[in-house]
Coordinates of C-alpha atoms in Angstrom, one line a residue:
Chain L
X1 CA 9.4 -22.3 10.6
X2 CA 7.1 -22.4 13.7
X3 CA 3.4 -23.0 13.3
X4 CA 2.2 -19.6 14.4
X5 CA 3.2 -16.0 13.6
X6 CA 4.8 -14.2 16.5
X7 CA 5.9 -10.6 17.0
X8 CA 9.4 -11.3 15.8
X9 CA 8.1 -12.0 12.3
X10 CA 7.2 -8.4 12.0
X11 CA 10.2 -6.8 13.7
X12 CA 12.6 -6.4 10.8
X13 CA 15.1 -9.0 12.1
X14 CA 16.2 -12.5 11.2
X15 CA 12.8 -14.2 11.6
X16 CA 11.1 -11.7 9.3
X17 CA 13.6 -12.2 6.6
X18 CA 13.3 -16.0 6.7
X19 CA 9.5 -15.7 6.6
X20 CA 9.6 -13.5 3.5
X21 CA 12.1 -15.8 1.8
X22 CA 9.7 -18.7 2.4
X23 CA 7.0 -16.9 0.4
X24 CA 9.1 -17.6 -2.7
X25 CA 7.9 -14.7 -4.9
X26 CA 9.6 -15.5 -8.1
X27 CA 8.6 -14.2 -11.5
X28 CA 9.9 -10.7 -10.9
X29 CA 10.4 -10.2 -14.6
X30 CA 12.5 -7.1 -15.3
X31 CA 12.2 -5.8 -11.8
X32 CA 15.3 -5.6 -9.6
X33 CA 15.3 -5.2 -5.9
X34 CA 18.3 -3.9 -4.1
X35 CA 17.1 -4.5 -0.6
X36 CA 13.8 -5.5 0.9
X37 CA 12.4 -2.0 0.8
X38 CA 12.0 -1.2 -2.9
X39 CA 12.2 -2.4 -6.4
X40 CA 13.1 -0.8 -9.7
X41 CA 12.1 -1.4 -13.3
X42 CA 13.8 -0.3 -16.6
X43 CA 11.2 1.9 -18.4
X44 CA 13.5 2.9 -21.3
X45 CA 15.4 6.0 -22.1
X46 CA 18.0 5.1 -19.4
X47 CA 15.3 5.7 -16.7
X48 CA 14.1 3.4 -14.0
X49 CA 10.7 3.4 -12.1
X50 CA 11.2 2.9 -8.3
X51 CA 8.3 1.4 -6.3
X52 CA 8.0 0.8 -2.6
X53 CA 5.4 0.1 0.1
X54 CA 5.1 0.2 3.9
X55 CA 2.4 -0.4 6.5
X56 CA 2.5 1.5 9.8
X57 CA 1.1 0.0 12.9
X58 CA 2.6 2.4 15.5
X59 CA 1.7 2.4 19.1
X60 CA 1.1 5.1 20.4
X61 CA -0.1 6.9 17.3
X62 CA 0.8 10.3 18.7
X63 CA 4.2 10.8 20.3
X64 CA 6.8 13.5 21.0
X65 CA 7.5 15.3 17.7
X66 CA 5.2 13.3 15.5
X67 CA 2.4 10.9 14.8
X68 CA 1.6 7.9 12.6
X69 CA 0.8 10.1 9.6
X70 CA 4.3 11.8 9.8
X71 CA 6.0 8.4 10.0
X72 CA 3.9 7.0 7.2
X73 CA 4.8 9.8 4.9
X74 CA 8.5 10.0 5.7
X75 CA 9.0 6.2 5.8
X76 CA 7.9 5.7 2.2
X77 CA 9.5 8.9 0.8
X78 CA 12.8 7.8 2.4
X79 CA 12.6 4.3 0.9
X80 CA 12.6 6.1 -2.5
X81 CA 15.1 8.7 -1.5
X82 CA 17.8 6.3 -0.4
X83 CA 18.0 4.9 -4.0
X84 CA 18.7 8.5 -5.1
X85 CA 15.2 9.0 -6.5
X86 CA 13.0 12.1 -6.1
X87 CA 9.6 10.8 -5.1
X88 CA 6.8 11.5 -7.6
X89 CA 3.8 10.6 -5.6
X90 CA 2.5 8.5 -2.7
X91 CA -0.7 6.4 -2.2
X92 CA -2.4 6.6 1.2
X93 CA -4.5 3.7 2.5
X94 CA -6.3 4.0 5.8
X95 CA -7.7 1.2 7.9
X96 CA -9.6 2.8 10.8
X97 CA -11.3 1.4 13.9
X98 CA -15.0 2.2 14.3
X99 CA -15.4 4.9 16.9
X100 CA -12.0 6.6 16.1
X101 CA -12.1 10.3 16.7
X102 CA -12.5 12.4 13.5
X103 CA -10.5 15.1 15.2
X104 CA -7.5 12.7 15.6
X105 CA -7.9 11.5 12.1
X106 CA -7.8 15.2 10.8
X107 CA -4.6 15.8 12.9
X108 CA -3.0 12.8 11.2
X109 CA -4.1 13.9 7.8
X110 CA -2.8 17.4 8.5
X111 CA 0.7 16.0 9.3
X112 CA 0.6 14.3 5.9
X113 CA -0.6 17.4 4.1
X114 CA 2.0 19.6 5.7
X115 CA 4.8 17.2 4.7
X116 CA 3.3 16.8 1.2
X117 CA 3.4 20.6 0.7
X118 CA 6.9 20.9 2.2
X119 CA 8.4 18.2 0.0
X120 CA 6.2 18.7 -3.1
X121 CA 5.3 15.0 -3.0
X122 CA 1.6 14.7 -3.6
X123 CA -0.8 12.1 -2.2
X124 CA -2.2 10.8 -5.5
X125 CA -4.4 7.8 -4.8
X126 CA -5.9 6.2 -1.7
X127 CA -8.3 3.8 0.0
X128 CA -10.3 4.0 3.2
X129 CA -11.6 1.0 5.2
X130 CA -13.3 0.8 8.6
X131 CA -13.2 -2.2 10.9
X132 CA -15.5 -2.9 13.8
X133 CA -14.6 -1.7 17.3
X134 CA -11.9 -3.9 18.9
X135 CA -11.1 -5.6 15.6
X136 CA -8.1 -3.2 15.0
X137 CA -6.1 -1.0 17.3
X138 CA -7.1 2.5 16.3
X139 CA -5.5 3.0 12.8
X140 CA -3.1 1.4 10.4
X141 CA -1.7 3.4 7.5
X142 CA -0.2 2.0 4.3
X143 CA 1.8 4.4 2.1
X144 CA 3.3 3.2 -1.2
X145 CA 5.4 5.4 -3.4
X146 CA 6.7 5.8 -6.9
X147 CA 9.7 7.7 -8.3
X148 CA 11.7 7.8 -11.5
X149 CA 15.5 8.0 -11.6
X150 CA 18.2 8.1 -14.3
X151 CA 20.0 4.8 -14.5
X152 CA 23.4 6.4 -13.7
X153 CA 22.1 8.2 -10.6
X154 CA 20.8 5.0 -8.9
X155 CA 22.6 4.6 -5.5
X156 CA 23.5 1.0 -6.0
X157 CA 27.2 1.4 -6.7
X158 CA 29.8 -1.2 -5.8
X159 CA 31.3 -1.0 -2.3
X160 CA 35.0 -1.7 -1.7
X161 CA 37.2 -2.5 1.3
X162 CA 38.4 0.7 2.7
X163 CA 35.2 2.7 1.9
X164 CA 33.8 4.7 4.7
X165 CA 30.4 4.6 6.5
X166 CA 28.8 8.0 7.3
X167 CA 25.7 8.5 9.4
X168 CA 23.5 11.6 9.0
X169 CA 22.8 12.2 12.7
X170 CA 22.3 10.8 16.1
X171 CA 20.7 7.3 16.5
X172 CA 17.7 6.0 18.3
X173 CA 15.7 9.2 18.8
X174 CA 12.5 8.0 17.2
X175 CA 12.5 4.8 19.3
X176 CA 13.1 6.7 22.5
X177 CA 10.4 9.3 21.8
X178 CA 7.9 6.6 21.0
X179 CA 8.8 4.4 24.0
X180 CA 8.8 7.2 26.4
X181 CA 5.2 8.0 25.4
X182 CA 4.3 4.3 25.5
X183 CA 5.7 3.9 29.0
X184 CA 4.7 7.4 30.2
X185 CA 8.3 8.4 30.9
X186 CA 9.3 12.1 30.6
X187 CA 12.0 12.9 28.1
X188 CA 13.1 15.9 26.0
X189 CA 13.9 13.6 23.1
X190 CA 11.5 14.0 20.1
X191 CA 11.3 11.7 17.1
X192 CA 13.9 12.2 14.4
X193 CA 11.3 11.4 11.7
X194 CA 11.7 13.5 8.6
X195 CA 11.9 13.3 4.8
X196 CA 15.5 12.6 3.7
X197 CA 15.2 13.7 0.1
X198 CA 17.2 16.9 0.4
X199 CA 20.1 15.4 2.4
X200 CA 20.5 12.5 0.1
X201 CA 20.3 14.7 -3.0
X202 CA 23.0 16.9 -1.5
X203 CA 25.5 14.0 -1.4
X204 CA 24.3 11.6 -4.1
X205 CA 27.1 12.5 -6.5
X206 CA 29.8 11.4 -4.0
X207 CA 28.2 8.4 -2.3
X208 CA 27.8 4.8 -3.4
X209 CA 24.7 3.6 -1.5
X210 CA 22.4 5.0 1.2
X211 CA 20.1 3.3 3.6
X212 CA 17.6 4.8 6.0
X213 CA 17.8 3.4 9.6
X214 CA 14.4 2.0 10.6
X215 CA 13.4 -1.2 12.3
X216 CA 16.3 -3.0 13.9
X217 CA 18.5 0.1 13.9
X218 CA 22.1 0.3 12.9
X219 CA 22.6 -3.4 13.8
X220 CA 19.9 -4.7 11.3
X221 CA 20.7 -2.3 8.5
X222 CA 24.5 -2.6 8.5
X223 CA 24.1 -6.4 8.8
X224 CA 21.8 -6.3 5.7
X225 CA 24.4 -4.3 3.8
X226 CA 27.1 -6.6 4.9
X227 CA 25.2 -9.8 3.8
X228 CA 24.0 -8.3 0.5
X229 CA 27.4 -7.0 -0.6
X230 CA 29.5 -9.7 1.0
X231 CA 31.6 -7.3 2.9
X232 CA 32.3 -6.5 6.5
X233 CA 32.0 -3.3 8.5
X234 CA 34.2 -2.1 11.4
X235 CA 32.3 0.5 13.4
X236 CA 34.0 2.9 15.8
X237 CA 31.7 3.2 18.8
X238 CA 33.2 6.5 19.9
X239 CA 32.3 8.1 16.6
X240 CA 28.6 7.0 16.6
X241 CA 26.6 10.1 17.5
X242 CA 24.0 9.5 20.2
X243 CA 22.3 11.9 22.6
X244 CA 23.0 11.2 26.3
X245 CA 19.3 10.8 27.1
X246 CA 18.9 8.2 24.3
X247 CA 21.8 6.2 25.7
X248 CA 20.4 6.5 29.2
X249 CA 17.0 5.3 28.2
X250 CA 18.3 2.4 26.1
X251 CA 20.2 1.3 29.2
X252 CA 17.2 1.7 31.5
X253 CA 15.0 -0.3 29.1
X254 CA 17.6 -2.9 28.5
X255 CA 17.5 -2.4 24.8
X256 CA 20.6 -2.6 22.6
X257 CA 21.3 1.0 21.5
X258 CA 22.3 -0.2 18.1
X259 CA 18.9 -1.9 17.6
X260 CA 16.9 1.3 18.2
X261 CA 14.9 2.6 15.2
X262 CA 15.4 6.0 13.7
X263 CA 13.0 7.4 11.1
X264 CA 14.9 10.4 9.9
X265 CA 18.5 9.1 9.7
X266 CA 20.4 7.3 7.1
X267 CA 23.8 5.8 6.7
X268 CA 25.7 6.1 3.4
X269 CA 28.9 4.6 2.1
X270 CA 31.6 6.6 0.1
X271 CA 35.1 6.1 -1.1
X272 CA 37.8 7.2 1.5
X273 CA 38.5 10.2 -0.8
X274 CA 34.9 11.4 -0.6
X275 CA 34.0 10.5 2.9
X276 CA 35.0 13.8 4.5
X277 CA 33.1 15.8 1.9
X278 CA 30.0 13.7 2.5
X279 CA 30.4 14.4 6.3
X280 CA 30.9 18.1 5.7
X281 CA 27.8 18.4 3.5
X282 CA 25.6 16.4 5.8
X283 CA 26.7 18.5 8.8
X284 CA 25.0 21.4 7.1
X285 CA 21.7 19.5 7.9
X286 CA 22.7 18.0 11.2
X287 CA 25.8 18.8 13.2
X288 CA 26.0 15.2 14.5
X289 CA 26.6 13.7 11.0
X290 CA 29.8 11.7 11.3
X291 CA 32.1 9.1 9.7
X292 CA 31.5 6.1 11.9
X293 CA 33.2 3.1 10.2
X294 CA 35.1 1.4 7.5
X295 CA 34.3 -1.4 5.0
X296 CA 36.3 -4.5 5.7
X297 CA 36.8 -7.9 4.1
X298 CA 35.6 -10.2 6.8
X299 CA 31.8 -10.3 6.1
X300 CA 30.9 -9.4 9.7
X301 CA 29.6 -6.3 11.5
X302 CA 32.2 -5.5 14.2
X303 CA 32.2 -2.7 16.6
X304 CA 35.4 -1.3 18.1
X305 CA 34.7 -0.2 21.7
X306 CA 37.0 1.1 24.4
X307 CA 37.0 -2.5 25.8
X308 CA 37.9 -4.1 22.4
X309 CA 36.1 -5.5 19.4
X310 CA 32.9 -7.4 19.4
X311 CA 30.4 -8.7 16.8
X312 CA 27.1 -6.8 16.4
X313 CA 24.8 -9.5 15.2
X314 CA 21.6 -9.2 13.1
X315 CA 18.9 -8.6 15.8
X316 CA 16.9 -11.8 16.7
X317 CA 13.6 -12.0 18.5
X318 CA 10.9 -9.4 18.9
X319 CA 13.2 -6.4 19.2
X320 CA 10.6 -3.7 19.8
X321 CA 7.2 -4.2 18.2
X322 CA 5.1 -1.5 16.5
X323 CA 7.8 1.1 16.5
X324 CA 7.1 2.0 12.8
Chain G
X1 CA -19.2 15.5 9.7
X2 CA -19.8 13.4 12.9
X3 CA -17.2 13.3 15.7
X4 CA -16.4 9.6 15.3
X5 CA -15.6 7.3 12.5
X6 CA -18.3 4.7 11.8
X7 CA -18.5 1.7 9.5
X8 CA -20.2 3.7 6.8
X9 CA -17.0 5.7 6.4
X10 CA -15.3 2.7 5.0
X11 CA -18.2 1.2 2.9
X12 CA -17.6 2.9 -0.4
X13 CA -20.7 5.1 -0.3
X14 CA -21.6 8.7 0.3
X15 CA -20.1 9.1 3.8
X16 CA -16.7 7.7 2.6
X17 CA -16.6 10.1 -0.3
X18 CA -17.4 13.1 1.9
X19 CA -14.7 12.0 4.4
X20 CA -12.1 11.7 1.7
X21 CA -13.1 15.1 0.2
X22 CA -12.6 16.7 3.6
X23 CA -8.9 15.5 3.7
X24 CA -8.3 18.1 1.0
X25 CA -5.3 16.6 -0.7
X26 CA -4.3 19.3 -3.1
X27 CA -0.9 19.7 -4.7
X28 CA -1.3 16.7 -7.1
X29 CA 1.1 18.3 -9.5
X30 CA 0.9 16.6 -12.9
X31 CA -1.1 13.6 -11.6
X32 CA -4.6 13.1 -12.9
X33 CA -7.2 10.9 -11.1
X34 CA -10.1 9.6 -13.1
X35 CA -11.9 8.1 -10.2
X36 CA -11.1 7.4 -6.6
X37 CA -9.2 4.2 -7.4
X38 CA -6.2 5.3 -9.4
X39 CA -4.1 8.1 -10.7
X40 CA -1.9 8.6 -13.7
X41 CA 1.2 10.7 -14.5
X42 CA 2.6 11.8 -17.8
X43 CA 6.1 10.3 -18.0
X44 CA 6.9 11.5 -21.5
X45 CA 7.0 9.7 -24.9
X46 CA 3.1 9.7 -24.9
X47 CA 3.1 7.3 -22.0
X48 CA 1.4 7.5 -18.6
X49 CA 2.3 5.8 -15.3
X50 CA -0.8 4.4 -13.6
X51 CA -0.7 4.0 -9.8
X52 CA -3.3 2.5 -7.4
X53 CA -3.7 1.1 -3.8
X54 CA -6.2 -0.9 -1.8
X55 CA -6.3 -2.4 1.7
X56 CA -8.3 -5.6 2.2
X57 CA -10.0 -6.2 5.6
X58 CA -12.2 -9.1 4.6
X59 CA -14.2 -11.2 7.0
X60 CA -14.0 -14.2 6.7
X61 CA -10.6 -14.5 5.2
X62 CA -11.4 -17.8 3.5
X63 CA -14.7 -18.2 1.6
X64 CA -16.2 -20.2 -1.2
X65 CA -13.9 -19.8 -4.2
X66 CA -11.3 -17.6 -2.8
X67 CA -9.5 -16.0 0.1
X68 CA -8.2 -12.5 1.1
X69 CA -5.0 -13.1 -0.9
X70 CA -7.0 -13.7 -4.1
X71 CA -9.1 -10.6 -3.6
X72 CA -6.0 -8.5 -2.7
X73 CA -4.3 -9.5 -5.9
X74 CA -7.3 -9.1 -8.2
X75 CA -8.6 -5.9 -6.7
X76 CA -5.5 -4.0 -7.4
X77 CA -4.8 -5.6 -10.8
X78 CA -8.3 -4.7 -11.8
X79 CA -8.0 -1.0 -10.7
X80 CA -5.1 -0.8 -13.2
X81 CA -6.9 -2.9 -15.9
X82 CA -10.0 -0.8 -16.0
X83 CA -7.9 2.2 -17.2
X84 CA -6.7 0.0 -20.1
X85 CA -3.3 -0.6 -18.5
X86 CA -1.4 -3.9 -18.3
X87 CA -0.2 -4.1 -14.7
X88 CA 3.6 -4.2 -14.4
X89 CA 4.0 -5.1 -10.7
X90 CA 2.3 -5.1 -7.3
X91 CA 3.5 -4.4 -3.8
X92 CA 2.3 -6.6 -1.0
X93 CA 2.1 -5.4 2.6
X94 CA 0.9 -7.8 5.3
X95 CA -0.2 -6.8 8.8
X96 CA -0.7 -10.0 10.7
X97 CA -2.1 -10.9 14.2
X98 CA 0.3 -12.6 16.6
X99 CA -0.6 -16.2 16.8
X100 CA -1.9 -16.4 13.2
X101 CA -1.4 -19.8 11.6
X102 CA 1.6 -20.1 9.3
X103 CA -0.3 -22.7 7.4
X104 CA -3.1 -20.2 6.7
X105 CA -0.6 -17.5 5.8
X106 CA 1.0 -19.9 3.3
X107 CA -2.4 -20.7 1.7
X108 CA -3.0 -16.9 1.2
X109 CA 0.5 -16.4 -0.2
X110 CA -0.1 -19.4 -2.5
X111 CA -3.3 -17.9 -3.9
X112 CA -1.3 -14.7 -4.7
X113 CA 1.6 -16.7 -6.3
X114 CA -0.7 -18.7 -8.5
X115 CA -2.4 -15.5 -9.8
X116 CA 0.9 -13.8 -10.2
X117 CA 2.1 -16.7 -12.4
X118 CA -1.2 -16.8 -14.3
X119 CA -1.2 -13.1 -15.1
X120 CA 2.6 -12.6 -15.3
X121 CA 2.2 -9.7 -12.8
X122 CA 5.0 -10.0 -10.3
X123 CA 5.0 -9.1 -6.6
X124 CA 8.0 -6.8 -6.6
X125 CA 8.2 -5.2 -3.2
X126 CA 6.6 -5.7 0.2
X127 CA 6.4 -5.1 3.9
X128 CA 5.5 -7.4 6.9
X129 CA 4.2 -6.2 10.3
X130 CA 2.8 -8.2 13.2
X131 CA 0.5 -6.8 15.8
X132 CA -0.2 -8.2 19.3
X133 CA -3.0 -10.7 19.8
X134 CA -6.5 -9.1 19.7
X135 CA -5.1 -5.8 18.3
X136 CA -6.0 -6.8 14.8
X137 CA -8.5 -9.3 13.4
X138 CA -6.3 -12.0 11.8
X139 CA -4.8 -10.3 8.8
X140 CA -5.0 -7.1 6.6
X141 CA -3.4 -7.0 3.2
X142 CA -2.5 -3.9 1.2
X143 CA -1.6 -4.2 -2.4
X144 CA -0.6 -1.3 -4.5
X145 CA 0.1 -1.5 -8.2
X146 CA 1.8 0.3 -11.1
X147 CA 1.3 0.1 -14.8
X148 CA 2.3 2.0 -17.9
X149 CA -0.1 2.9 -20.7
X150 CA 0.1 4.8 -24.0
X151 CA -1.8 8.0 -23.8
X152 CA -4.2 7.1 -26.6
X153 CA -5.2 3.8 -25.0
X154 CA -6.3 5.3 -21.7
X155 CA -9.9 4.3 -21.1
X156 CA -11.1 7.8 -20.2
X157 CA -12.9 8.7 -23.4
X158 CA -15.9 11.0 -23.4
X159 CA -19.3 9.4 -22.8
X160 CA -22.3 10.6 -24.8
X161 CA -26.1 10.4 -24.5
X162 CA -27.2 7.2 -26.3
X163 CA -24.0 5.2 -25.4
X164 CA -24.6 1.8 -24.0
X165 CA -23.6 0.2 -20.7
X166 CA -22.4 -3.4 -20.9
X167 CA -21.7 -5.7 -17.9
X168 CA -19.2 -8.5 -18.1
X169 CA -21.2 -11.1 -16.1
X170 CA -23.7 -11.8 -13.2
X171 CA -23.7 -9.4 -10.3
X172 CA -23.2 -9.9 -6.5
X173 CA -21.6 -13.4 -6.5
X174 CA -18.6 -12.3 -4.4
X175 CA -20.8 -10.7 -1.7
X176 CA -23.1 -13.7 -1.5
X177 CA -20.2 -16.2 -1.3
X178 CA -18.6 -14.1 1.5
X179 CA -21.8 -13.5 3.4
X180 CA -22.9 -17.2 3.1
X181 CA -19.6 -18.1 4.8
X182 CA -20.0 -15.3 7.4
X183 CA -23.5 -16.4 8.3
X184 CA -22.8 -20.1 7.9
X185 CA -25.4 -20.5 5.2
X186 CA -25.0 -23.2 2.5
X187 CA -24.8 -22.0 -1.1
X188 CA -23.4 -23.1 -4.4
X189 CA -22.3 -19.6 -5.3
X190 CA -18.6 -18.9 -5.2
X191 CA -16.8 -15.6 -5.4
X192 CA -16.5 -14.1 -8.9
X193 CA -13.0 -12.7 -7.9
X194 CA -10.7 -12.8 -10.9
X195 CA -8.2 -10.7 -12.8
X196 CA -9.9 -8.7 -15.5
X197 CA -6.9 -7.8 -17.6
X198 CA -7.7 -10.2 -20.5
X199 CA -11.3 -9.3 -20.8
X200 CA -10.6 -5.5 -20.8
X201 CA -7.7 -5.9 -23.3
X202 CA -10.1 -7.8 -25.5
X203 CA -12.5 -4.9 -25.8
X204 CA -10.4 -1.9 -25.1
X205 CA -10.3 -0.7 -28.7
X206 CA -14.1 -0.3 -28.8
X207 CA -15.0 0.9 -25.3
X208 CA -14.8 4.4 -23.8
X209 CA -14.5 3.6 -20.1
X210 CA -14.5 0.6 -17.8
X211 CA -15.1 0.2 -14.1
X212 CA -14.8 -2.8 -11.9
X213 CA -17.7 -3.3 -9.6
X214 CA -16.6 -3.6 -6.0
X215 CA -17.9 -2.0 -2.8
X216 CA -21.4 -0.6 -3.2
X217 CA -22.1 -2.7 -6.3
X218 CA -23.7 -1.4 -9.5
X219 CA -25.5 1.3 -7.5
X220 CA -22.3 2.9 -6.2
X221 CA -20.3 2.5 -9.3
X222 CA -22.9 3.7 -11.8
X223 CA -23.7 6.7 -9.6
X224 CA -20.0 7.6 -9.5
X225 CA -19.8 7.5 -13.3
X226 CA -23.0 9.5 -13.5
X227 CA -21.7 12.2 -11.1
X228 CA -18.2 12.3 -12.6
X229 CA -19.4 12.6 -16.2
X230 CA -22.5 14.6 -15.6
X231 CA -24.7 12.2 -17.4
X232 CA -27.5 9.8 -16.4
X233 CA -28.0 6.1 -16.8
X234 CA -31.2 4.2 -17.6
X235 CA -30.8 0.6 -16.6
X236 CA -33.0 -2.2 -17.8
X237 CA -33.6 -4.5 -14.8
X238 CA -34.6 -7.4 -17.0
X239 CA -31.3 -7.3 -18.8
X240 CA -29.1 -7.3 -15.7
X241 CA -27.6 -10.8 -15.3
X242 CA -28.0 -12.3 -11.8
X243 CA -28.0 -15.9 -10.6
X244 CA -31.2 -17.0 -8.9
X245 CA -29.4 -17.9 -5.7
X246 CA -27.8 -14.5 -5.6
X247 CA -31.2 -12.8 -5.9
X248 CA -32.7 -15.1 -3.3
X249 CA -30.0 -14.5 -0.8
X250 CA -30.1 -10.7 -1.3
X251 CA -33.8 -10.8 -0.5
X252 CA -33.3 -13.1 2.5
X253 CA -30.6 -10.8 3.9
X254 CA -32.6 -7.6 3.1
X255 CA -29.7 -6.2 1.0
X256 CA -30.3 -4.3 -2.2
X257 CA -29.2 -6.5 -5.0
X258 CA -27.6 -3.6 -6.8
X259 CA -25.4 -2.7 -3.8
X260 CA -23.8 -6.2 -3.6
X261 CA -20.1 -6.2 -4.4
X262 CA -18.5 -8.2 -7.2
X263 CA -14.8 -8.6 -7.4
X264 CA -14.4 -10.0 -10.9
X265 CA -17.0 -8.1 -12.9
X266 CA -16.8 -4.8 -14.7
X267 CA -19.1 -2.5 -16.5
X268 CA -18.0 -0.6 -19.6
X269 CA -19.5 2.0 -21.8
X270 CA -19.4 2.0 -25.6
X271 CA -21.0 3.8 -28.5
X272 CA -24.3 2.3 -29.7
X273 CA -22.5 1.1 -32.9
X274 CA -19.9 -0.9 -30.9
X275 CA -22.1 -2.1 -28.0
X276 CA -23.1 -5.4 -29.6
X277 CA -19.5 -6.2 -30.5
X278 CA -18.4 -5.5 -27.0
X279 CA -21.2 -7.8 -25.7
X280 CA -20.2 -10.5 -28.2
X281 CA -16.5 -10.4 -27.3
X282 CA -17.2 -10.4 -23.5
X283 CA -19.6 -13.4 -23.9
X284 CA -16.5 -15.4 -24.9
X285 CA -15.3 -15.0 -21.3
X286 CA -18.7 -15.2 -19.6
X287 CA -22.0 -16.1 -21.2
X288 CA -23.9 -13.7 -18.9
X289 CA -22.2 -10.6 -20.4
X290 CA -25.0 -8.2 -21.5
X291 CA -25.9 -4.8 -22.6
X292 CA -27.8 -3.5 -19.5
X293 CA -28.5 0.2 -20.0
X294 CA -28.2 3.5 -21.9
X295 CA -26.6 6.8 -21.1
X296 CA -29.1 9.6 -20.7
X297 CA -29.1 13.3 -20.2
X298 CA -30.8 13.6 -16.8
X299 CA -27.8 13.1 -14.4
X300 CA -29.6 10.3 -12.5
X301 CA -29.2 6.6 -12.2
X302 CA -32.6 5.2 -13.0
X303 CA -33.7 1.6 -13.3
X304 CA -36.6 0.5 -15.5
X305 CA -38.4 -2.4 -13.7
X306 CA -41.6 -4.2 -14.7
X307 CA -43.4 -2.0 -12.3
X308 CA -42.0 1.2 -13.7
X309 CA -39.0 3.5 -13.3
X310 CA -37.3 4.2 -10.0
X311 CA -34.1 6.1 -9.0
X312 CA -31.2 3.9 -7.8
X313 CA -29.4 6.2 -5.3
X314 CA -25.8 6.3 -4.2
X315 CA -25.7 3.8 -1.3
X316 CA -25.9 5.4 2.1
X317 CA -25.0 3.9 5.5
X318 CA -22.9 0.9 6.3
X319 CA -23.9 -1.2 3.3
X320 CA -22.0 -4.4 4.1
X321 CA -18.7 -3.9 6.0
X322 CA -15.5 -5.8 5.3
X323 CA -16.6 -7.4 2.1
X324 CA -13.4 -6.4 0.3

């Protein structure tokens, strides 16, 4: 471990996971965590409480198709949704820079209120702090969330060789929308940020696990699944949906397409018998939903390209800071 | 509402409450909030889920007797404890400045781990973000927490005229410890920050409500209780426990003693018949625990001093920023 924190420690890749492991939080009692994003507790009657948290440090705070409030609401709702839970309520904690525009704050709160009404997930508790000018960059938002789920509906089912990986839509649109604003580059791409509850509920009876694609993109999230479940994944590059402009911008910026964050896409894994039904149901929400890969035995994330197979490693280094 | 956010909007006083009201979060479904700090949800079988959140922006992050990790753990545990709940688990979300010392981070995490072991309240989920140098002042921590409580144990019982107000120990020690470090002033006072679960559990059968004293001190918290319950409070200044050095420092700094934050003290309200038992039980934890006032009819917080009675208003203005 180095002596000082650097941007890579907050980027969702290898360095962050090592830092968190070093914290050595033991003593989790009856809680079970299935990934780094949420934890569940047996509360009797075959039900589990699901609990998750996320802090959002996005730059810029307004970008094509969304703002920090939109991301903060969807990010936490989605961490509950991917376990199969219907979110019951969110907390909202604001840390604001002195001198921040009340009008901008109201716009952010309005994004949250609209999503809250649309999804029927209320903001139920909160906190507000203000820091002196230049002691914080504009605004940081934390949302935490709780849900309750029946034991047998929990999306933590065992994955097997031969199972299929399905993605709910095109990759990288959030990252490209945000970066285009950050670098003042014109694009028609808008963030993909959205609540995933409906989509996941629509397929939960025929999928084994689901994972929203955030920091570190497909590369980080599929590597996490691979490590956790001690399985490999063979991706078919041709099948991965991506808009032309997203691909072009990732090349221009020199960023690996598969490390670009989405905020309204998830991957799920289903048996070969169910994979096509999953794809079909997800296409009702997004035409780009596709089967993109197969679970293998070799413990590695490998991508089949027209030039041959190559390993897609867990992202290392800063990736892109402050994207979510 | 002014056009720009200022420090008073995050200080726990009148401006903050007005800002939050303007957010207009409706749609709370079955959730009930008893104060601004936490919310509860009926989960069947005569049980309620309790949920709370807090972001900590303390300056300085290390101070006599504690650090930001200590405060972050206790603050959220105490928001659950004052409703009578035994906390089940906390989330921990870190937003760290690039270049922050890993050694200091480990000290903060160690404070949290020690408290977690001591109280058997695990850290069950988390998030880590890093912001560029000078885009955030060192570190901000959010802790959210969940607990479950039996309906009939919830400390939201009806307060009546004649009920007594009891405090669990001397006021203002946290604020004085923190400010003495901020202003490089020597003092023997250390923060009062501590988990209040045991103390509250020890009296929960004979008290009606409890409230931890944080931002805005006794003045803010008793005014909140007064407004919420449409009752008044008559405080006896002579009975309010305060260490000499705390009083001296509050005078030196020109800060109203009753607006100084504590992080390990609570006030509770009990019937006149139970008040002495409450005081007696609380004295086992802290000799300064005392009956300090009486519930009245007049909807105002009034303090009886040796010079006569005066109103103690809801704090207005910046109070003291970044104290918790």
